Short mmCIF file of C-alpha atoms in Angstrom, two decimals:
data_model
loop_
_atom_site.label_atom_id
_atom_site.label_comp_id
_atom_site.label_asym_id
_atom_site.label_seq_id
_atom_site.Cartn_x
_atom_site.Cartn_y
_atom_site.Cartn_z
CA UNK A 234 -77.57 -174.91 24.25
CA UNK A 235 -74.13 -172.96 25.12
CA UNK A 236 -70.87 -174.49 24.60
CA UNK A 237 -70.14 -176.54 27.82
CA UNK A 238 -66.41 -176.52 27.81
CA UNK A 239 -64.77 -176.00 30.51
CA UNK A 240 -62.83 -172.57 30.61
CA UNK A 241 -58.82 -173.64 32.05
CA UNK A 242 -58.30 -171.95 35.36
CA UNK A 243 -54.88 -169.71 35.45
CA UNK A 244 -55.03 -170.37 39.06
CA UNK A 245 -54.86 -173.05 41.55
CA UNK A 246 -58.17 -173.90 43.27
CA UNK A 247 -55.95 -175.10 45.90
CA UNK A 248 -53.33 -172.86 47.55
CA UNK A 249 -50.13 -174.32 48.95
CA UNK A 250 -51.57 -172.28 52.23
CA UNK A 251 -55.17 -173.98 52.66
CA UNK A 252 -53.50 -177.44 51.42
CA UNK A 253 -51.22 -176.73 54.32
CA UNK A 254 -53.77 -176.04 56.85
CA UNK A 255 -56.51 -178.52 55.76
CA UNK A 256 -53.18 -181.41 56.39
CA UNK A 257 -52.40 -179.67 59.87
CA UNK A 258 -56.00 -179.99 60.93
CA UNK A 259 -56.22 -184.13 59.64
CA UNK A 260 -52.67 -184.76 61.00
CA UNK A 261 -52.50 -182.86 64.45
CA UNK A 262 -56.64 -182.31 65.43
CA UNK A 263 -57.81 -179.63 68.02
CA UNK A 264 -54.50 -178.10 67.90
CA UNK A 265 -55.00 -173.85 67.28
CA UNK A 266 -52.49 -172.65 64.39
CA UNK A 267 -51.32 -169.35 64.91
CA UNK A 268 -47.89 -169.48 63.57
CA UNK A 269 -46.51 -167.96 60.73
CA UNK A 270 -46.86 -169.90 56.93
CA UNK A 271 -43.41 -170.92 57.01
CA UNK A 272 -43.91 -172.14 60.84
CA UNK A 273 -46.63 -174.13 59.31
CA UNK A 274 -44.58 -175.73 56.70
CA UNK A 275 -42.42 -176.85 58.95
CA UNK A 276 -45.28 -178.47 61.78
CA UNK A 277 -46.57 -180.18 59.28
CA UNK A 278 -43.21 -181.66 57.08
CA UNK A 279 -42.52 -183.04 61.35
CA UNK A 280 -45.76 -184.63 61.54
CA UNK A 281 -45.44 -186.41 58.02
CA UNK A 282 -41.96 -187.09 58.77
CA UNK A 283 -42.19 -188.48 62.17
CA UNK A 284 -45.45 -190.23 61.35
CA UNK A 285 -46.42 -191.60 57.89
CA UNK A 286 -49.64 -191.03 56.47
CA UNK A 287 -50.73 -191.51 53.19
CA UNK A 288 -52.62 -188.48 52.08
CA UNK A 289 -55.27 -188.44 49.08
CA UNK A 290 -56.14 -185.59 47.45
CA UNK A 291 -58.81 -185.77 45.15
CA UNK A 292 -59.75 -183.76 41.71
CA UNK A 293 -56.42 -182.22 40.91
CA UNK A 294 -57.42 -180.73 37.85
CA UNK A 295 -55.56 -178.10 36.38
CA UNK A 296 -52.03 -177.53 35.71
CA UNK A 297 -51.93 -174.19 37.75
CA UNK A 298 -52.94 -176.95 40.39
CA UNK A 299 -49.97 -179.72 40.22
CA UNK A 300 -47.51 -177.14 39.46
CA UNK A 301 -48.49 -175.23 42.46
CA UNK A 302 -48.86 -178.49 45.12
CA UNK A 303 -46.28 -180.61 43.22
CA UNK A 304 -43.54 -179.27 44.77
CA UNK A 305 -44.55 -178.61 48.30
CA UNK A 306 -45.30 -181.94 48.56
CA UNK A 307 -42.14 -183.69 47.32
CA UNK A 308 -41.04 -182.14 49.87
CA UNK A 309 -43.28 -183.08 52.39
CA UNK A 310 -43.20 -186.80 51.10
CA UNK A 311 -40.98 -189.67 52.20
CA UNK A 312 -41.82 -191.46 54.82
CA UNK A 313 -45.28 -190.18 54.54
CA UNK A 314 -46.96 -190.67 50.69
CA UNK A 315 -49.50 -188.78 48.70
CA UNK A 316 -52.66 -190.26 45.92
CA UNK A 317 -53.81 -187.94 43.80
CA UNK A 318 -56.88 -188.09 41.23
CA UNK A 319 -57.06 -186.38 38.53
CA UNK A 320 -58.39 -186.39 34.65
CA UNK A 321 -54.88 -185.17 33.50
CA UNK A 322 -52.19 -187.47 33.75
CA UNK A 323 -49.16 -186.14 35.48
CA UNK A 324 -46.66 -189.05 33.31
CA UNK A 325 -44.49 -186.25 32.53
CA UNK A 326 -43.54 -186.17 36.05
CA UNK A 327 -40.27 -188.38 36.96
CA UNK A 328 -41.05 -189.26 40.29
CA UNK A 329 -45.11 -189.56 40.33
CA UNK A 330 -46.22 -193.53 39.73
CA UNK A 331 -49.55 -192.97 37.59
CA UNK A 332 -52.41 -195.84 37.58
CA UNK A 333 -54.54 -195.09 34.32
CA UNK A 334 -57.97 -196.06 35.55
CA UNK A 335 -60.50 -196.37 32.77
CA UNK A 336 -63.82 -196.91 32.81
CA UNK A 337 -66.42 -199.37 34.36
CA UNK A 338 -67.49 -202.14 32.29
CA UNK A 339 -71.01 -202.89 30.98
CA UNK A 340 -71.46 -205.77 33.69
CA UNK A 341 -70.33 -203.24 36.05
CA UNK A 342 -71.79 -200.21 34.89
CA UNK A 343 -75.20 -201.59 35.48
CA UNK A 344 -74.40 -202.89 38.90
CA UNK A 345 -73.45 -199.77 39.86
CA UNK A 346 -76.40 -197.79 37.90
CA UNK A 347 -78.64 -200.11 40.29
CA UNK A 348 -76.45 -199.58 43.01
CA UNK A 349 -76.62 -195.93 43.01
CA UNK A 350 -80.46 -195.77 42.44
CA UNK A 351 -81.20 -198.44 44.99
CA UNK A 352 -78.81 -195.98 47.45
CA UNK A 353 -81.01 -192.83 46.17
CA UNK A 354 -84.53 -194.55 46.61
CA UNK A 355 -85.55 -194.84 42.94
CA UNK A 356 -86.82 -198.71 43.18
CA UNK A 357 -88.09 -199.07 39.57
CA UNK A 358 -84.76 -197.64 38.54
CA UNK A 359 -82.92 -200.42 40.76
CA UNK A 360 -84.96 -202.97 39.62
CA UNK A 361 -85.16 -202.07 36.16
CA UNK A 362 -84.55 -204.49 33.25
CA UNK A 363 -81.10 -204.76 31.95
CA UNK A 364 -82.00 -203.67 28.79
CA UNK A 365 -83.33 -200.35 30.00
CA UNK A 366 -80.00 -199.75 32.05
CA UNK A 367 -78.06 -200.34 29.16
CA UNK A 368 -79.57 -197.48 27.32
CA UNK A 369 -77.86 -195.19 30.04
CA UNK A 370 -74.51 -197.04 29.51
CA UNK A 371 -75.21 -196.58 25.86
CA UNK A 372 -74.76 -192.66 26.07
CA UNK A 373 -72.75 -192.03 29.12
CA UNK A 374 -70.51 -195.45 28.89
CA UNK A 375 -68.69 -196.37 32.07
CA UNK A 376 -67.47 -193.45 34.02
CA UNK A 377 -69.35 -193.41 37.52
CA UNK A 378 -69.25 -189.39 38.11
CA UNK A 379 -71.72 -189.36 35.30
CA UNK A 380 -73.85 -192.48 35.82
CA UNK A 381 -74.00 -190.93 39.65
CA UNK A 382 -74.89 -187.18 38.05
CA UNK A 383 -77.58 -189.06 35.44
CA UNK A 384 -79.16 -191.16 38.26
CA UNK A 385 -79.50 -188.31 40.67
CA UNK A 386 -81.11 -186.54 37.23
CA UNK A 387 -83.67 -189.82 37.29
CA UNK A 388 -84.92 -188.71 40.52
CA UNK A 389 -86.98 -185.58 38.67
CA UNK A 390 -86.94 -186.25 35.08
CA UNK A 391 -88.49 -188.93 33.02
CA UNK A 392 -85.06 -191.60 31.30
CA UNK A 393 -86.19 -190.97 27.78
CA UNK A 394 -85.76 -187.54 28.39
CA UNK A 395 -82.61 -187.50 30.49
CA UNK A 396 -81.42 -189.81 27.42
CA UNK A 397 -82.75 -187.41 24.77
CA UNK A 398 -80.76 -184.62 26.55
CA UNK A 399 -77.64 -186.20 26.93
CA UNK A 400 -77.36 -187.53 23.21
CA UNK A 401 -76.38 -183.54 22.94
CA UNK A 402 -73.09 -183.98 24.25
CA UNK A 403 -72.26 -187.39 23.24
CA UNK A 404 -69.12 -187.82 22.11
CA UNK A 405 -67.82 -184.33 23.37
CA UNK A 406 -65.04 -184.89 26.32
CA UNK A 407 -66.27 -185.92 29.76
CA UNK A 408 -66.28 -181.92 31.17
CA UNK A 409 -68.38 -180.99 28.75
CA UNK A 410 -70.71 -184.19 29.85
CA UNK A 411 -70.38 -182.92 33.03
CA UNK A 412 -71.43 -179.48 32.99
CA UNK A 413 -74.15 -180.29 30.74
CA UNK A 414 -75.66 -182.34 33.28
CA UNK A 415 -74.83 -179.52 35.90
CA UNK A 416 -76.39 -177.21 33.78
CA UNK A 417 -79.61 -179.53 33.76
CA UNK A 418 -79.74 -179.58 37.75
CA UNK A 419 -79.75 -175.86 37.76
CA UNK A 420 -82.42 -175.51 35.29
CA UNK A 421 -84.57 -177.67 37.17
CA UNK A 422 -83.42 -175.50 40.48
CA UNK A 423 -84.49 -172.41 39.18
CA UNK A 424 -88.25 -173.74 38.09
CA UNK A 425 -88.29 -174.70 41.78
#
């Protein structure tokens, strides 16, 4: 199998532009933007200041991503507040609070594996015996992008073999877990 790490982007997968827009169109809906970037900007830094939101944005990943967003929205913040997520922690930062979450569990982890396979219709998977469930925790542990990525797998491939597969990248970091399993889906996609 190829190397699954994940190449580092030089570039943000989020401008300061579209981060701009997607916020107008949450904060101020149905309204047509035809102003300028800098008019923008300043629409938006009104509504945030005039109204306070708390604004999530999810999977911040690379570097070229916080340093690009970071400072736009210091500026933008205060009354309004932003969460982000992200696999890199940002502690270098003096005025970002972080929250280290780590992973689920074993108690939880197999709620959750039944959970999510109750949710995708896979009964046996749902009601499977604790021991069986384990097994998953035993290769993926607790982090609930995979066990939702390896359940979803479940649907069209047998556990022992989803298991098998993913004692590959055991003990590699979580990416590389993560594109292995992607990598899987698309196999299956293209024998479709």
């Amino acid at each position: 199998l190829p190397d699954f790490e994940r190449a580092h982007l030089e570039t943000p997968a989020l401008s300061q532009e579209a981060l701009i827009d997607q916020l107008l169109d949450q904060v101020a809906p149905g309204q047509a933007f035809t102003q300028s970037p800098a008019q923008k900007r300043a629409l938006l830094s009104q509504q945030l200041k005039q109204t306070p939101h708390l604004v999530v944005i999810d999977n911040l990943e690379t570097v070229a991503d916080y340093q690009t967003l970071l400072p736009l929205l210091r500026e933008l913040a205060d009354p309004s507040k932003f969460m982000l997520t992200s696999r890199h922690s940002l502690q270098a930062q003096p005025d970002i609070f972080c929250c280290t979450l780590n992973e689920l569990n074993p108690e939880d982890t197999l709620a959750f594996i039944r959970h999510e396979a109750a949710t995708r219709g896979l009964p046996l998977l749902a009601e499977a015996a604790e021991a069986k469930l384990q097994r998953i925790y035993d290769v993926v542990g607790g982090n609930p992008l995979a066990i939702k990525l390896v359940v979803g797998q479940l649907s069209v491939l047998p556990l022992a073999v989803m298991l098998d597969n993913l004692k590959q990248v055991r003990g590699k970091r979580a990416d590389a877990l993560y594109s292995f399993i992607y990598w899987q889906t698309w196999q299956r996609l293209k024998t479709v």
